[in-house]
mmCIF file of C-alpha atoms in Angstrom:
data_model
loop_
_atom_site.group_PDB
_atom_site.id
_atom_site.type_symbol
_atom_site.label_atom_id
_atom_site.label_comp_id
_atom_site.label_asym_id
_atom_site.label_seq_id
_atom_site.Cartn_x
_atom_site.Cartn_y
_atom_site.Cartn_z
ATOM 1 C CA MET A 1 0.000 0.000 0.000
ATOM 2 C CA VAL A 2 2.813 2.391 0.858
ATOM 3 C CA GLN A 3 4.444 1.768 -2.501
ATOM 4 C CA MET A 4 1.146 2.265 -4.330
ATOM 5 C CA ARG A 5 0.528 5.546 -2.523
ATOM 6 C CA ALA A 6 4.040 6.728 -3.345
ATOM 7 C CA SER A 7 3.509 5.749 -6.959
ATOM 8 C CA TRP A 8 0.225 7.643 -7.155
ATOM 9 C CA THR A 9 1.884 10.650 -5.500
ATOM 10 C CA ASN A 10 4.607 10.682 -8.136
ATOM 11 C CA TRP A 11 2.014 10.395 -10.890
ATOM 12 C CA GLY A 12 0.105 13.306 -9.391
ATOM 13 C CA ARG A 13 3.222 15.471 -9.284
ATOM 14 C CA ALA A 14 4.064 14.619 -12.869
ATOM 15 C CA LEU A 15 0.539 15.430 -14.050
ATOM 16 C CA ALA A 16 0.543 18.690 -12.104
ATOM 17 C CA ALA A 17 3.808 19.682 -13.770
ATOM 18 C CA LEU A 18 2.464 19.099 -17.299
ATOM 19 C CA PRO A 19 0.644 22.467 -17.601
ATOM 20 C CA LEU A 20 3.769 24.295 -16.412
ATOM 21 C CA ALA A 21 5.950 22.401 -18.895
ATOM 22 C CA ALA A 22 3.520 23.229 -21.690
ATOM 23 C CA LEU A 23 3.754 26.932 -20.838
ATOM 24 C CA LEU A 24 7.550 27.026 -20.812
ATOM 25 C CA PRO A 25 7.961 27.480 -24.605
ATOM 26 C CA VAL A 26 5.403 30.310 -24.514
ATOM 27 C CA ALA A 27 7.154 32.088 -21.642
ATOM 28 C CA ALA A 28 10.494 31.715 -23.407
ATOM 29 C CA MET A 29 9.294 33.672 -26.447
ATOM 30 C CA ALA A 30 9.926 37.003 -24.708
ATOM 31 C CA GLN A 31 13.572 36.336 -23.899
ATOM 32 C CA SER A 32 16.302 38.866 -24.612
ATOM 33 C CA ALA A 33 18.836 38.536 -27.392
ATOM 34 C CA ASP A 34 21.720 37.400 -25.185
ATOM 35 C CA PRO A 35 21.453 34.103 -23.276
ATOM 36 C CA VAL A 36 20.606 34.335 -19.584
ATOM 37 C CA ARG A 37 20.965 31.936 -16.674
ATOM 38 C CA TRP A 38 18.367 29.153 -16.549
ATOM 39 C CA GLN A 39 17.202 29.951 -20.061
ATOM 40 C CA LEU A 40 15.071 27.073 -21.333
ATOM 41 C CA ASN A 41 14.427 28.029 -24.925
ATOM 42 C CA MET A 42 16.308 29.381 -27.904
ATOM 43 C CA GLY A 43 16.512 33.181 -28.123
ATOM 44 C CA LYS A 44 15.033 35.124 -31.039
ATOM 45 C CA GLY A 45 18.175 37.143 -31.684
ATOM 46 C CA VAL A 46 18.403 40.422 -33.604
ATOM 47 C CA THR A 47 19.129 39.323 -37.196
ATOM 48 C CA ALA A 48 17.261 37.662 -40.048
ATOM 49 C CA SER A 49 19.369 34.514 -39.616
ATOM 50 C CA SER A 50 18.539 34.261 -35.923
ATOM 51 C CA GLN A 51 14.830 34.808 -36.644
ATOM 52 C CA ASN A 52 14.889 32.035 -39.264
ATOM 53 C CA ALA A 53 16.624 29.658 -36.865
ATOM 54 C CA TYR A 54 14.146 30.532 -34.110
ATOM 55 C CA GLU A 55 11.126 29.950 -36.362
ATOM 56 C CA ALA A 56 12.485 26.585 -37.553
ATOM 57 C CA HIS A 57 13.196 25.612 -33.954
ATOM 58 C CA MET A 58 9.701 26.579 -32.755
ATOM 59 C CA LEU A 59 8.048 24.689 -35.628
ATOM 60 C CA ALA A 60 9.952 21.517 -34.727
ATOM 61 C CA LEU A 61 9.280 22.089 -31.015
ATOM 62 C CA TRP A 62 5.506 22.354 -31.418
ATOM 63 C CA ILE A 63 5.437 19.293 -33.696
ATOM 64 C CA CYS A 64 7.354 17.353 -31.037
ATOM 65 C CA VAL A 65 4.971 18.626 -28.334
ATOM 66 C CA ALA A 66 1.961 17.444 -30.367
ATOM 67 C CA ILE A 67 3.556 14.038 -30.979
ATOM 68 C CA GLY A 68 4.403 13.719 -27.292
ATOM 69 C CA VAL A 69 0.869 14.587 -26.190
ATOM 70 C CA ILE A 70 -0.648 12.036 -28.596
ATOM 71 C CA VAL A 71 1.803 9.221 -27.825
ATOM 72 C CA PHE A 72 1.937 9.618 -24.045
ATOM 73 C CA GLY A 73 -1.802 10.299 -23.940
ATOM 74 C CA ALA A 74 -2.463 7.046 -25.789
ATOM 75 C CA MET A 75 -0.091 5.198 -23.444
ATOM 76 C CA ALA A 76 -1.761 6.621 -20.344
ATOM 77 C CA TYR A 77 -5.216 5.807 -21.688
ATOM 78 C CA ALA A 78 -4.213 2.225 -22.529
ATOM 79 C CA MET A 79 -2.573 1.635 -19.142
ATOM 80 C CA PHE A 80 -5.598 2.807 -17.165
ATOM 81 C CA LYS A 81 -8.373 1.627 -19.474
ATOM 82 C CA PHE A 82 -7.034 -1.867 -20.107
ATOM 83 C CA ARG A 83 -5.404 -2.715 -16.814
ATOM 84 C CA LYS A 84 -5.585 -6.180 -15.321
ATOM 85 C CA SER A 85 -7.532 -5.069 -12.239
ATOM 86 C CA LYS A 86 -10.470 -4.262 -14.533
ATOM 87 C CA GLY A 87 -10.361 -7.706 -16.094
ATOM 88 C CA ALA A 88 -8.546 -6.833 -19.294
ATOM 89 C CA LYS A 89 -6.870 -9.730 -21.078
ATOM 90 C CA PRO A 90 -4.094 -9.535 -23.672
ATOM 91 C CA ASP A 91 -4.966 -10.275 -27.293
ATOM 92 C CA VAL A 92 -2.576 -13.103 -28.125
ATOM 93 C CA ASP A 93 -3.896 -13.402 -31.689
ATOM 94 C CA PHE A 94 -3.003 -9.828 -32.737
ATOM 95 C CA THR A 95 0.004 -9.775 -35.069
ATOM 96 C CA HIS A 96 -0.068 -6.567 -37.110
ATOM 97 C CA SER A 97 -2.337 -3.983 -38.679
ATOM 98 C CA THR A 98 -1.638 -2.853 -42.213
ATOM 99 C CA LYS A 99 -3.520 0.419 -41.688
ATOM 100 C CA LEU A 100 -1.529 1.304 -38.584
ATOM 101 C CA GLU A 101 1.755 0.519 -40.278
ATOM 102 C CA ILE A 102 0.837 2.774 -43.209
ATOM 103 C CA ILE A 103 -0.203 5.564 -40.838
ATOM 104 C CA TRP A 104 2.926 5.527 -38.681
ATOM 105 C CA THR A 105 5.081 5.423 -41.823
ATOM 106 C CA VAL A 106 3.332 8.133 -43.835
ATOM 107 C CA VAL A 107 2.831 10.611 -40.959
ATOM 108 C CA PRO A 108 6.555 10.889 -39.988
ATOM 109 C CA VAL A 109 7.552 11.240 -43.652
ATOM 110 C CA ALA A 110 4.987 14.018 -44.135
ATOM 111 C CA LEU A 111 6.243 15.814 -41.032
ATOM 112 C CA LEU A 112 9.868 15.594 -42.212
ATOM 113 C CA VAL A 113 8.925 16.995 -45.624
ATOM 114 C CA LEU A 114 6.930 19.762 -43.920
ATOM 115 C CA MET A 115 9.988 20.781 -41.908
ATOM 116 C CA ALA A 116 12.518 20.247 -44.717
ATOM 117 C CA PHE A 117 11.208 22.867 -47.148
ATOM 118 C CA PRO A 118 11.406 25.946 -44.855
ATOM 119 C CA ALA A 119 14.616 24.706 -43.226
ATOM 120 C CA THR A 120 16.349 24.270 -46.603
ATOM 121 C CA SER A 121 15.345 27.687 -47.922
ATOM 122 C CA LYS A 122 16.456 29.393 -44.715
ATOM 123 C CA LEU A 123 19.754 27.500 -44.715
ATOM 124 C CA ILE A 124 20.481 28.642 -48.274
ATOM 125 C CA ALA A 125 19.718 32.254 -47.308
ATOM 126 C CA MET A 126 22.058 31.973 -44.321
ATOM 127 C CA TYR A 127 25.049 31.387 -46.630
ATOM 128 C CA ASP A 128 24.152 33.963 -49.295
ATOM 129 C CA THR A 129 26.713 36.742 -48.796
ATOM 130 C CA ARG A 130 25.909 38.587 -52.038
ATOM 131 C CA ASP A 131 24.973 42.285 -52.066
ATOM 132 C CA SER A 132 26.898 43.014 -48.871
ATOM 133 C CA ALA A 133 27.497 46.679 -48.098
ATOM 134 C CA MET A 134 30.780 46.116 -46.237
ATOM 135 C CA THR A 135 33.284 43.389 -45.351
ATOM 136 C CA ILE A 136 35.011 42.649 -42.058
ATOM 137 C CA LYS A 137 37.870 40.181 -41.700
ATOM 138 C CA VAL A 138 38.004 38.282 -38.400
ATOM 139 C CA THR A 139 41.196 36.460 -37.409
ATOM 140 C CA GLY A 140 41.471 34.273 -34.334
ATOM 141 C CA TYR A 141 44.692 34.109 -32.311
ATOM 142 C CA GLN A 142 45.669 32.422 -29.057
ATOM 143 C CA TRP A 143 43.849 34.084 -27.360
ATOM 144 C CA LEU A 144 42.350 37.207 -28.897
ATOM 145 C CA TRP A 145 40.530 38.418 -31.998
ATOM 146 C CA LYS A 146 41.702 40.774 -34.718
ATOM 147 C CA TYR A 147 39.177 42.787 -36.736
ATOM 148 C CA GLU A 148 39.878 44.471 -40.050
ATOM 149 C CA TYR A 149 37.366 46.784 -41.714
ATOM 150 C CA MET A 150 38.193 46.252 -45.368
ATOM 151 C CA ALA A 151 38.230 49.210 -47.784
ATOM 152 C CA ASP A 152 39.139 49.945 -51.401
ATOM 153 C CA LYS A 153 42.043 52.168 -50.372
ATOM 154 C CA PRO A 154 44.728 50.671 -48.099
ATOM 155 C CA GLY A 155 44.825 53.870 -46.072
ATOM 156 C CA ASP A 156 41.117 53.525 -45.218
ATOM 157 C CA VAL A 157 41.450 50.052 -43.659
ATOM 158 C CA VAL A 158 40.778 50.081 -39.911
ATOM 159 C CA SER A 159 42.157 47.212 -37.826
ATOM 160 C CA PHE A 160 42.538 46.497 -34.138
ATOM 161 C CA THR A 161 42.741 43.590 -31.695
ATOM 162 C CA SER A 162 40.114 42.699 -29.123
ATOM 163 C CA ARG A 163 40.938 40.745 -25.991
ATOM 164 C CA LEU A 164 39.600 40.106 -22.489
ATOM 165 C CA ASP A 165 39.203 43.325 -20.514
ATOM 166 C CA ARG A 166 41.747 44.035 -17.802
ATOM 167 C CA LYS A 167 39.263 43.957 -14.912
ATOM 168 C CA SER A 168 38.071 40.439 -15.769
ATOM 169 C CA ASP A 169 41.668 39.310 -16.142
ATOM 170 C CA GLU A 170 42.571 40.741 -12.720
ATOM 171 C CA ILE A 171 39.577 39.040 -11.083
ATOM 172 C CA ARG A 172 40.309 35.613 -12.586
ATOM 173 C CA GLN A 173 43.961 35.789 -11.508
ATOM 174 C CA SER A 174 43.173 37.057 -7.999
ATOM 175 C CA LYS A 175 41.648 33.667 -7.014
ATOM 176 C CA VAL A 176 38.592 35.350 -5.447
ATOM 177 C CA ASP A 177 35.050 34.157 -6.017
ATOM 178 C CA ALA A 178 34.011 35.946 -9.211
ATOM 179 C CA ARG A 179 30.369 35.930 -8.064
ATOM 180 C CA THR A 180 31.274 38.384 -5.310
ATOM 181 C CA ALA A 181 33.246 40.689 -7.624
ATOM 182 C CA ASP A 182 31.614 43.882 -8.843
ATOM 183 C CA HIS A 183 31.661 42.981 -12.538
ATOM 184 C CA PRO A 184 28.291 42.226 -14.189
ATOM 185 C CA HIS A 185 29.936 40.990 -17.404
ATOM 186 C CA TYR A 186 32.795 38.979 -15.947
ATOM 187 C CA LEU A 187 34.752 37.220 -18.739
ATOM 188 C CA LEU A 188 32.364 38.724 -21.304
ATOM 189 C CA ASP A 189 33.923 42.189 -21.695
ATOM 190 C CA VAL A 190 36.737 43.240 -24.034
ATOM 191 C CA ASP A 191 39.059 46.199 -24.363
ATOM 192 C CA ASN A 192 37.972 47.011 -27.957
ATOM 193 C CA VAL A 193 34.440 46.197 -29.114
ATOM 194 C CA LEU A 194 33.437 45.412 -32.696
ATOM 195 C CA VAL A 195 31.267 48.341 -33.806
ATOM 196 C CA LEU A 196 28.732 47.586 -36.564
ATOM 197 C CA PRO A 197 26.007 49.634 -38.261
ATOM 198 C CA THR A 198 22.386 48.544 -38.030
ATOM 199 C CA ASP A 199 20.212 47.794 -41.070
ATOM 200 C CA THR A 200 23.323 46.990 -43.113
ATOM 201 C CA LYS A 201 24.261 43.653 -44.677
ATOM 202 C CA ILE A 202 27.775 42.887 -43.441
ATOM 203 C CA ARG A 203 29.987 40.150 -44.879
ATOM 204 C CA PHE A 204 32.459 38.394 -42.580
ATOM 205 C CA LEU A 205 35.655 36.655 -43.670
ATOM 206 C CA ILE A 206 36.711 34.398 -40.800
ATOM 207 C CA THR A 207 40.072 32.674 -40.423
ATOM 208 C CA ALA A 208 42.744 31.918 -37.809
ATOM 209 C CA ASP A 209 46.479 32.301 -37.466
ATOM 210 C CA ASP A 210 47.456 29.373 -35.220
ATOM 211 C CA VAL A 211 44.772 26.838 -34.212
ATOM 212 C CA ILE A 212 41.056 26.351 -34.890
ATOM 213 C CA HIS A 213 38.801 28.891 -33.187
ATOM 214 C CA ALA A 214 35.080 29.613 -33.666
ATOM 215 C CA TRP A 215 33.465 33.055 -33.780
ATOM 216 C CA TRP A 216 30.058 32.892 -32.092
ATOM 217 C CA VAL A 217 27.600 35.574 -30.996
ATOM 218 C CA PRO A 218 24.253 33.890 -30.160
ATOM 219 C CA ALA A 219 22.195 37.024 -30.852
ATOM 220 C CA LEU A 220 23.404 37.015 -34.480
ATOM 221 C CA GLY A 221 22.086 33.496 -35.041
ATOM 222 C CA TRP A 222 25.149 31.758 -36.476
ATOM 223 C CA LYS A 223 28.549 30.356 -35.561
ATOM 224 C CA GLN A 224 31.513 29.973 -37.901
ATOM 225 C CA ASP A 225 34.810 28.120 -37.458
ATOM 226 C CA ALA A 226 38.058 30.057 -37.850
ATOM 227 C CA ILE A 227 40.536 27.632 -39.435
ATOM 228 C CA PRO A 228 44.198 28.408 -40.279
ATOM 229 C CA GLY A 229 44.759 28.449 -44.025
ATOM 230 C CA LEU A 230 41.036 28.660 -44.843
ATOM 231 C CA ILE A 231 38.611 31.565 -45.083
ATOM 232 C CA ASN A 232 34.984 30.942 -44.153
ATOM 233 C CA GLU A 233 32.190 33.343 -45.014
ATOM 234 C CA ALA A 234 29.147 34.520 -43.102
ATOM 235 C CA TRP A 235 26.909 37.559 -43.040
ATOM 236 C CA THR A 236 24.656 39.470 -40.690
ATOM 237 C CA GLU A 237 22.215 42.362 -40.715
ATOM 238 C CA ILE A 238 21.426 43.620 -37.232
ATOM 239 C CA LYS A 239 18.003 45.193 -36.813
ATOM 240 C CA THR A 240 18.151 46.432 -33.227
ATOM 241 C CA PRO A 241 20.904 48.666 -31.761
ATOM 242 C CA GLY A 242 22.561 47.257 -28.656
ATOM 243 C CA VAL A 243 25.501 45.361 -27.229
ATOM 244 C CA TYR A 244 25.650 41.618 -27.935
ATOM 245 C CA ARG A 245 28.170 39.230 -26.437
ATOM 246 C CA GLY A 246 29.656 35.911 -27.443
ATOM 247 C CA GLN A 247 32.708 33.691 -27.020
ATOM 248 C CA CYS A 248 35.070 31.415 -28.865
ATOM 249 C CA ALA A 249 33.159 28.163 -29.355
ATOM 250 C CA GLU A 250 36.038 25.848 -30.290
ATOM 251 C CA LEU A 251 38.458 24.447 -27.732
ATOM 252 C CA CYS A 252 41.656 26.262 -28.729
ATOM 253 C CA GLY A 253 44.014 25.976 -25.746
ATOM 254 C CA LYS A 254 44.438 26.850 -22.102
ATOM 255 C CA ASP A 255 42.849 30.313 -22.399
ATOM 256 C CA HIS A 256 39.949 29.192 -24.587
ATOM 257 C CA GLY A 257 37.480 30.406 -21.957
ATOM 258 C CA PHE A 258 38.950 33.912 -22.031
ATOM 259 C CA MET A 259 38.242 34.883 -25.653
ATOM 260 C CA PRO A 260 35.021 36.900 -25.408
ATOM 261 C CA ILE A 261 33.382 38.744 -28.291
ATOM 262 C CA VAL A 262 31.466 42.003 -27.890
ATOM 263 C CA VAL A 263 29.496 43.487 -30.793
ATOM 264 C CA LYS A 264 28.102 47.001 -30.483
ATOM 265 C CA ALA A 265 25.400 47.776 -33.043
ATOM 266 C CA VAL A 266 24.729 51.486 -33.591
ATOM 267 C CA PRO A 267 22.746 53.546 -36.139
ATOM 268 C CA LYS A 268 24.480 54.278 -39.426
ATOM 269 C CA ALA A 269 25.155 57.930 -38.650
ATOM 270 C CA GLU A 270 26.861 57.070 -35.367
ATOM 271 C CA TYR A 271 28.851 54.311 -37.072
ATOM 272 C CA ASP A 272 30.074 56.704 -39.772
ATOM 273 C CA GLN A 273 31.310 59.106 -37.078
ATOM 274 C CA TRP A 274 33.110 56.296 -35.254
ATOM 275 C CA LEU A 275 34.720 55.011 -38.469
ATOM 276 C CA ALA A 276 35.917 58.499 -39.432
ATOM 277 C CA ALA A 277 37.445 58.971 -35.981
ATOM 278 C CA GLU A 278 39.218 55.596 -36.191
ATOM 279 C CA ARG A 279 40.617 56.392 -39.627
ATOM 280 C CA ALA A 280 41.842 59.772 -38.418
ATOM 281 C CA LYS A 281 43.436 58.154 -35.372
ATOM 282 C CA ASN A 282 45.248 55.570 -37.489
ATOM 283 C CA ALA A 283 46.267 57.984 -40.244
ATOM 284 C CA PRO A 284 50.039 58.535 -40.586
ATOM 285 C CA ALA A 285 51.411 61.761 -39.154
ATOM 286 C CA PRO A 286 51.985 64.502 -41.751
ATOM 287 C CA ALA A 287 55.559 64.993 -42.910
ATOM 288 C CA PRO A 288 57.334 68.068 -41.384
ATOM 289 C CA ALA A 289 57.347 71.140 -43.615
ATOM 290 C CA GLU A 290 60.673 71.841 -45.382
ATOM 291 C CA ALA A 291 62.537 74.990 -44.225
ATOM 292 C CA ALA A 292 62.872 77.810 -46.779
ATOM 293 C CA PRO A 293 66.371 78.019 -48.299
ATOM 294 C CA VAL A 294 68.592 80.765 -46.801
ATOM 295 C CA GLU A 295 69.846 83.284 -49.376
ATOM 296 C CA ALA A 296 73.628 83.596 -49.456
ATOM 297 C CA ALA A 297 75.165 87.052 -48.687
ATOM 298 C CA PRO A 298 76.901 88.769 -51.631
ATOM 299 C CA GLU A 299 80.594 88.101 -51.699
ATOM 300 C CA ALA A 300 82.987 91.044 -51.076
ATOM 301 C CA PRO A 301 85.258 91.903 -53.996
ATOM 302 C CA ALA A 302 88.702 90.426 -53.796
ATOM 303 C CA THR A 303 91.497 92.768 -52.509
ATOM 304 C CA THR A 304 94.763 92.961 -54.444
ATOM 305 C CA ALA A 305 98.252 93.763 -53.130
ATOM 306 C CA ALA A 306 98.227 97.144 -54.932
ATOM 307 C CA ASP A 307 95.022 98.095 -53.172
ATOM 308 C CA GLN A 308 96.580 97.245 -49.824
ATOM 309 C CA ASN A 309 99.733 99.426 -50.493
ATOM 310 C CA ALA A 310 97.728 102.405 -51.817
ATOM 311 C CA PRO A 311 97.289 104.236 -48.448
ATOM 312 C CA ALA A 312 100.992 104.005 -47.597
ATOM 313 C CA ALA A 313 101.977 105.372 -51.065
ATOM 314 C CA ALA A 314 99.618 108.293 -50.610
ATOM 315 C CA ALA A 315 101.136 109.161 -47.191
ATOM 316 C CA ASN A 316 104.732 109.178 -48.608
ATOM 317 C CA ALA A 317 103.719 111.477 -51.438
ATOM 318 C CA ALA A 318 102.183 113.940 -48.999
ATOM 319 C CA GLY A 319 105.378 114.034 -46.871
#
C-alpha cells in the first residue's frame, strides 16, 4: 500500500507539472537577445538569420509537443483503461495492422517533408553573402581576436585587436570568487568592441592564425569556425541597436574560456562618425614642412696687393 501511494503521488506530481511544462515554450518567447541563466528556450536574436533559426526551432518544437501529447496520452489511456484489475486480457492473436503501419510510416515522412522545405530555404539564405554593403575580416589568435574593416584604399582600412578586458583578467587571476566581484559581465567584456552599423548587410571573412577557433555571438544566429589556411564566409544584418556578447566556441588551448566577443550595433550615422574617428586616429602623421632656403650674402670683392699698399703710397707722397 505504501508503494502504491508513493507511486500515485509521483504520478500526481508529474501530471501537475504538465501544464507548467507546456507553458515554458510560450514564456520563453519574450527572452532577450543574449542568453541568460536558466534559459530554457532558444533566443530570437536580432538578425534575419537568428529569426529564421528561431522559427524553424519553434516549428519543430511544437510538432514534437503534439507528438508527445498524442503518444503519451495514448499510453496513459491504454494503461488505465485496459489494466488487469479491470479484467482486461491480452490479445494473443493480434500480429499486425496494415492500416496502422501505413499511418505511422506516412505521418513521420509528411512531417519531415513539412519541416525540410522551410529549413532548406532558410539555410540557403544563411550562406548567401551577395549584395553586402561592407566586409570585415576576423582572425582568431591564441587568445584574442583581430578585426579588419576592409576598404578599397589601403589607407582607409581600420584594424585592431580585441581581448579580455583588464578587470576580468585581474579578477580571474586574484583567485577570489568571481560571483562576489563587482563585474556584471565577468569574462564577457573586451578592451575594444566590434562596432557595426544597423540595417546593413555585413559580410564576414573568418580565419585563424594558429589553431582552430570559432566566432560565435548567439544574438546574431550563427557560428563559424576560424581555421588556419582557410577563409569561411558569413553575413549578418542587425536590426536592433545594442551590445551583444559571445565567445570562442572551439576548444583552442588553455585560455579558450577567455576569448570573449562584444558586438556594439549602432545607427548608421553614429557608425560613420566612429569610423571616421578611427581612420583619423590611425592615419600617418603629416611629414614636417621643409625649411625655406637661406639666401647667401653677396661676396665682397677680392682685394689685391696694390690696393693694400695704396694708403701708404699716398702718405709718402704727402710728406
